[in-house]
């Protein structure tokens, strides 16, 4: 015997969540975010995509070492902070301060960035790496 249910997600106000609506608010300046979790989800997933894109760019350029990691951290945190404070005009204290906004999804984004960076760097520059080692 199987049971079938229809699951509909609702936000804090009891309204249906719509991905299209959330994306529209994410791209619209000074949007109203009645559900704090929705805004944090936007930051989290945007940061994941941004981390992968930076990993691709860093692998193509090719950046190496601490400089690449430091630039990723600075750019990633700076973009999230500017997006939340300037573009969306969010009161950071409602979310636990600037630190809580900036660290939302940082480590998973960093992991995705590193994997992408390593794969692209190695794939595109393998011959020059081996040549410099004398192999």
PDB file of C-alpha atoms in Angstrom:
ATOM      1  CA  UNK A   1       0.000   0.000   0.000  1.00  0.00           C
ATOM      2  CA  UNK A   2       1.383   3.401  -0.935  1.00  0.00           C
ATOM      3  CA  UNK A   3       0.392   6.794   0.288  1.00  0.00           C
ATOM      4  CA  UNK A   4       0.506   9.764  -1.995  1.00  0.00           C
ATOM      5  CA  UNK A   5       0.687  13.292  -0.654  1.00  0.00           C
ATOM      6  CA  UNK A   6       0.897  16.659  -2.269  1.00  0.00           C
ATOM      7  CA  UNK A   7       3.435  18.826  -0.513  1.00  0.00           C
ATOM      8  CA  UNK A   8       3.221  22.558  -0.985  1.00  0.00           C
ATOM      9  CA  UNK A   9       5.745  24.776   0.722  1.00  0.00           C
ATOM     10  CA  UNK A  10       4.479  27.920   2.354  1.00  0.00           C
ATOM     11  CA  UNK A  11       6.353  30.907   3.686  1.00  0.00           C
ATOM     12  CA  UNK A  12       5.899  32.432   7.135  1.00  0.00           C
ATOM     13  CA  UNK A  13       2.754  34.291   6.034  1.00  0.00           C
ATOM     14  CA  UNK A  14       1.078  31.097   4.823  1.00  0.00           C
ATOM     15  CA  UNK A  15       1.446  32.014   1.143  1.00  0.00           C
ATOM     16  CA  UNK A  16       2.699  29.512  -1.418  1.00  0.00           C
ATOM     17  CA  UNK A  17       6.399  29.803  -2.181  1.00  0.00           C
ATOM     18  CA  UNK A  18       7.121  30.387  -5.840  1.00  0.00           C
ATOM     19  CA  UNK A  19      10.617  30.084  -7.291  1.00  0.00           C
ATOM     20  CA  UNK A  20       9.708  32.652  -9.927  1.00  0.00           C
ATOM     21  CA  UNK A  21       8.545  35.100  -7.248  1.00  0.00           C
ATOM     22  CA  UNK A  22      11.692  34.578  -5.183  1.00  0.00           C
ATOM     23  CA  UNK A  23      13.926  35.083  -8.240  1.00  0.00           C
ATOM     24  CA  UNK A  24      12.039  38.250  -9.197  1.00  0.00           C
ATOM     25  CA  UNK A  25      12.518  39.650  -5.699  1.00  0.00           C
ATOM     26  CA  UNK A  26      16.205  38.671  -5.756  1.00  0.00           C
ATOM     27  CA  UNK A  27      16.744  40.685  -8.956  1.00  0.00           C
ATOM     28  CA  UNK A  28      14.580  43.636  -7.877  1.00  0.00           C
ATOM     29  CA  UNK A  29      16.224  46.313  -5.754  1.00  0.00           C
ATOM     30  CA  UNK A  30      14.875  46.953  -2.257  1.00  0.00           C
ATOM     31  CA  UNK A  31      12.434  44.045  -2.335  1.00  0.00           C
ATOM     32  CA  UNK A  32      10.323  43.131   0.672  1.00  0.00           C
ATOM     33  CA  UNK A  33      11.434  39.880   2.350  1.00  0.00           C
ATOM     34  CA  UNK A  34       8.746  38.916   4.871  1.00  0.00           C
ATOM     35  CA  UNK A  35      10.348  35.496   5.368  1.00  0.00           C
ATOM     36  CA  UNK A  36      13.966  35.869   6.481  1.00  0.00           C
ATOM     37  CA  UNK A  37      14.762  32.291   5.443  1.00  0.00           C
ATOM     38  CA  UNK A  38      13.892  33.059   1.823  1.00  0.00           C
ATOM     39  CA  UNK A  39      16.426  35.877   1.714  1.00  0.00           C
ATOM     40  CA  UNK A  40      19.076  33.693   3.350  1.00  0.00           C
ATOM     41  CA  UNK A  41      18.318  30.981   0.779  1.00  0.00           C
ATOM     42  CA  UNK A  42      18.847  33.515  -2.007  1.00  0.00           C
ATOM     43  CA  UNK A  43      22.217  34.453  -0.529  1.00  0.00           C
ATOM     44  CA  UNK A  44      23.171  30.793  -0.054  1.00  0.00           C
ATOM     45  CA  UNK A  45      22.366  29.611  -3.585  1.00  0.00           C
ATOM     46  CA  UNK A  46      23.672  32.756  -5.271  1.00  0.00           C
ATOM     47  CA  UNK A  47      26.925  32.288  -3.433  1.00  0.00           C
ATOM     48  CA  UNK A  48      27.175  28.652  -4.613  1.00  0.00           C
ATOM     49  CA  UNK A  49      26.798  29.711  -8.240  1.00  0.00           C
ATOM     50  CA  UNK A  50      29.202  32.613  -7.743  1.00  0.00           C
ATOM     51  CA  UNK A  51      31.812  30.302  -6.168  1.00  0.00           C
ATOM     52  CA  UNK A  52      31.705  27.932  -9.130  1.00  0.00           C
ATOM     53  CA  UNK A  53      31.978  30.828 -11.597  1.00  0.00           C
ATOM     54  CA  UNK A  54      34.987  32.255  -9.744  1.00  0.00           C
ATOM     55  CA  UNK A  55      36.577  28.791  -9.717  1.00  0.00           C
ATOM     56  CA  UNK A  56      36.228  28.609 -13.499  1.00  0.00           C
ATOM     57  CA  UNK A  57      37.676  32.109 -13.941  1.00  0.00           C
ATOM     58  CA  UNK A  58      40.580  31.451 -11.544  1.00  0.00           C
ATOM     59  CA  UNK A  59      41.361  28.192 -13.374  1.00  0.00           C
ATOM     60  CA  UNK A  60      41.382  29.884 -16.772  1.00  0.00           C
ATOM     61  CA  UNK A  61      43.461  32.940 -15.730  1.00  0.00           C
ATOM     62  CA  UNK A  62      45.507  30.904 -14.023  1.00  0.00           C
ATOM     63  CA  UNK A  63      45.703  32.135 -10.460  1.00  0.00           C
ATOM     64  CA  UNK A  64      47.654  30.085  -7.928  1.00  0.00           C
ATOM     65  CA  UNK A  65      48.083  29.797  -4.194  1.00  0.00           C
ATOM     66  CA  UNK A  66      47.108  32.107  -1.401  1.00  0.00           C
ATOM     67  CA  UNK A  67      46.341  35.006  -3.737  1.00  0.00           C
ATOM     68  CA  UNK A  68      43.515  33.055  -5.374  1.00  0.00           C
ATOM     69  CA  UNK A  69      42.041  31.999  -2.037  1.00  0.00           C
ATOM     70  CA  UNK A  70      42.298  35.494  -0.547  1.00  0.00           C
ATOM     71  CA  UNK A  71      40.726  37.093  -3.617  1.00  0.00           C
ATOM     72  CA  UNK A  72      37.871  34.579  -3.546  1.00  0.00           C
ATOM     73  CA  UNK A  73      37.154  35.293   0.132  1.00  0.00           C
ATOM     74  CA  UNK A  74      37.310  39.066  -0.313  1.00  0.00           C
ATOM     75  CA  UNK A  75      35.198  39.158  -3.470  1.00  0.00           C
ATOM     76  CA  UNK A  76      32.651  36.623  -2.222  1.00  0.00           C
ATOM     77  CA  UNK A  77      32.113  38.356   1.111  1.00  0.00           C
ATOM     78  CA  UNK A  78      32.164  41.812  -0.450  1.00  0.00           C
ATOM     79  CA  UNK A  79      29.592  40.958  -3.110  1.00  0.00           C
ATOM     80  CA  UNK A  80      27.217  39.374  -0.582  1.00  0.00           C
ATOM     81  CA  UNK A  81      27.533  42.326   1.801  1.00  0.00           C
ATOM     82  CA  UNK A  82      26.995  44.917  -0.928  1.00  0.00           C
ATOM     83  CA  UNK A  83      24.059  42.957  -2.351  1.00  0.00           C
ATOM     84  CA  UNK A  84      22.331  42.672   1.016  1.00  0.00           C
ATOM     85  CA  UNK A  85      23.026  46.145   2.371  1.00  0.00           C
ATOM     86  CA  UNK A  86      23.059  48.350  -0.726  1.00  0.00           C
ATOM     87  CA  UNK A  87      20.969  46.542  -3.361  1.00  0.00           C
ATOM     88  CA  UNK A  88      18.322  44.922  -1.158  1.00  0.00           C
ATOM     89  CA  UNK A  89      18.573  47.560   1.607  1.00  0.00           C
ATOM     90  CA  UNK A  90      18.336  44.895   4.322  1.00  0.00           C
ATOM     91  CA  UNK A  91      18.622  45.818   7.984  1.00  0.00           C
ATOM     92  CA  UNK A  92      21.542  43.596   8.937  1.00  0.00           C
ATOM     93  CA  UNK A  93      20.504  43.523  12.598  1.00  0.00           C
ATOM     94  CA  UNK A  94      17.326  41.623  11.670  1.00  0.00           C
ATOM     95  CA  UNK A  95      19.570  38.814  10.435  1.00  0.00           C
ATOM     96  CA  UNK A  96      21.975  38.779  13.375  1.00  0.00           C
ATOM     97  CA  UNK A  97      24.449  41.340  12.092  1.00  0.00           C
ATOM     98  CA  UNK A  98      26.676  41.698   9.066  1.00  0.00           C
ATOM     99  CA  UNK A  99      28.745  38.672  10.045  1.00  0.00           C
ATOM    100  CA  UNK A 100      25.723  36.345   9.860  1.00  0.00           C
ATOM    101  CA  UNK A 101      24.877  37.579   6.367  1.00  0.00           C
ATOM    102  CA  UNK A 102      28.457  37.357   5.124  1.00  0.00           C
ATOM    103  CA  UNK A 103      29.074  33.842   6.420  1.00  0.00           C
ATOM    104  CA  UNK A 104      25.803  32.393   5.040  1.00  0.00           C
ATOM    105  CA  UNK A 105      26.873  29.550   2.742  1.00  0.00           C
ATOM    106  CA  UNK A 106      30.527  30.599   2.693  1.00  0.00           C
ATOM    107  CA  UNK A 107      32.135  27.231   3.446  1.00  0.00           C
ATOM    108  CA  UNK A 108      30.083  25.241   0.936  1.00  0.00           C
ATOM    109  CA  UNK A 109      30.736  27.928  -1.652  1.00  0.00           C
ATOM    110  CA  UNK A 110      34.442  27.760  -0.816  1.00  0.00           C
ATOM    111  CA  UNK A 111      34.432  23.980  -1.307  1.00  0.00           C
ATOM    112  CA  UNK A 112      32.705  24.296  -4.687  1.00  0.00           C
ATOM    113  CA  UNK A 113      35.119  27.046  -5.665  1.00  0.00           C
ATOM    114  CA  UNK A 114      38.171  24.949  -4.760  1.00  0.00           C
ATOM    115  CA  UNK A 115      36.979  21.869  -6.637  1.00  0.00           C
ATOM    116  CA  UNK A 116      36.125  23.900  -9.736  1.00  0.00           C
ATOM    117  CA  UNK A 117      39.358  25.885  -9.574  1.00  0.00           C
ATOM    118  CA  UNK A 118      41.487  22.740  -9.258  1.00  0.00           C
ATOM    119  CA  UNK A 119      39.691  20.927 -12.081  1.00  0.00           C
ATOM    120  CA  UNK A 120      39.880  23.837 -14.518  1.00  0.00           C
ATOM    121  CA  UNK A 121      43.441  24.813 -13.605  1.00  0.00           C
ATOM    122  CA  UNK A 122      44.716  21.250 -13.945  1.00  0.00           C
ATOM    123  CA  UNK A 123      42.720  20.549 -17.099  1.00  0.00           C
ATOM    124  CA  UNK A 124      43.819  23.683 -18.917  1.00  0.00           C
ATOM    125  CA  UNK A 125      47.400  23.984 -17.679  1.00  0.00           C
ATOM    126  CA  UNK A 126      48.491  20.370 -17.184  1.00  0.00           C
ATOM    127  CA  UNK A 127      51.164  20.503 -19.894  1.00  0.00           C
ATOM    128  CA  UNK A 128      52.789  23.637 -18.484  1.00  0.00           C
ATOM    129  CA  UNK A 129      52.690  22.127 -14.969  1.00  0.00           C
ATOM    130  CA  UNK A 130      54.480  18.986 -16.155  1.00  0.00           C
ATOM    131  CA  UNK A 131      56.910  21.022 -18.244  1.00  0.00           C
ATOM    132  CA  UNK A 132      57.899  23.157 -15.256  1.00  0.00           C
ATOM    133  CA  UNK A 133      58.557  19.990 -13.232  1.00  0.00           C
ATOM    134  CA  UNK A 134      60.788  18.635 -15.991  1.00  0.00           C
ATOM    135  CA  UNK A 135      58.614  15.621 -16.753  1.00  0.00           C
TER     136      UNK A 135
END
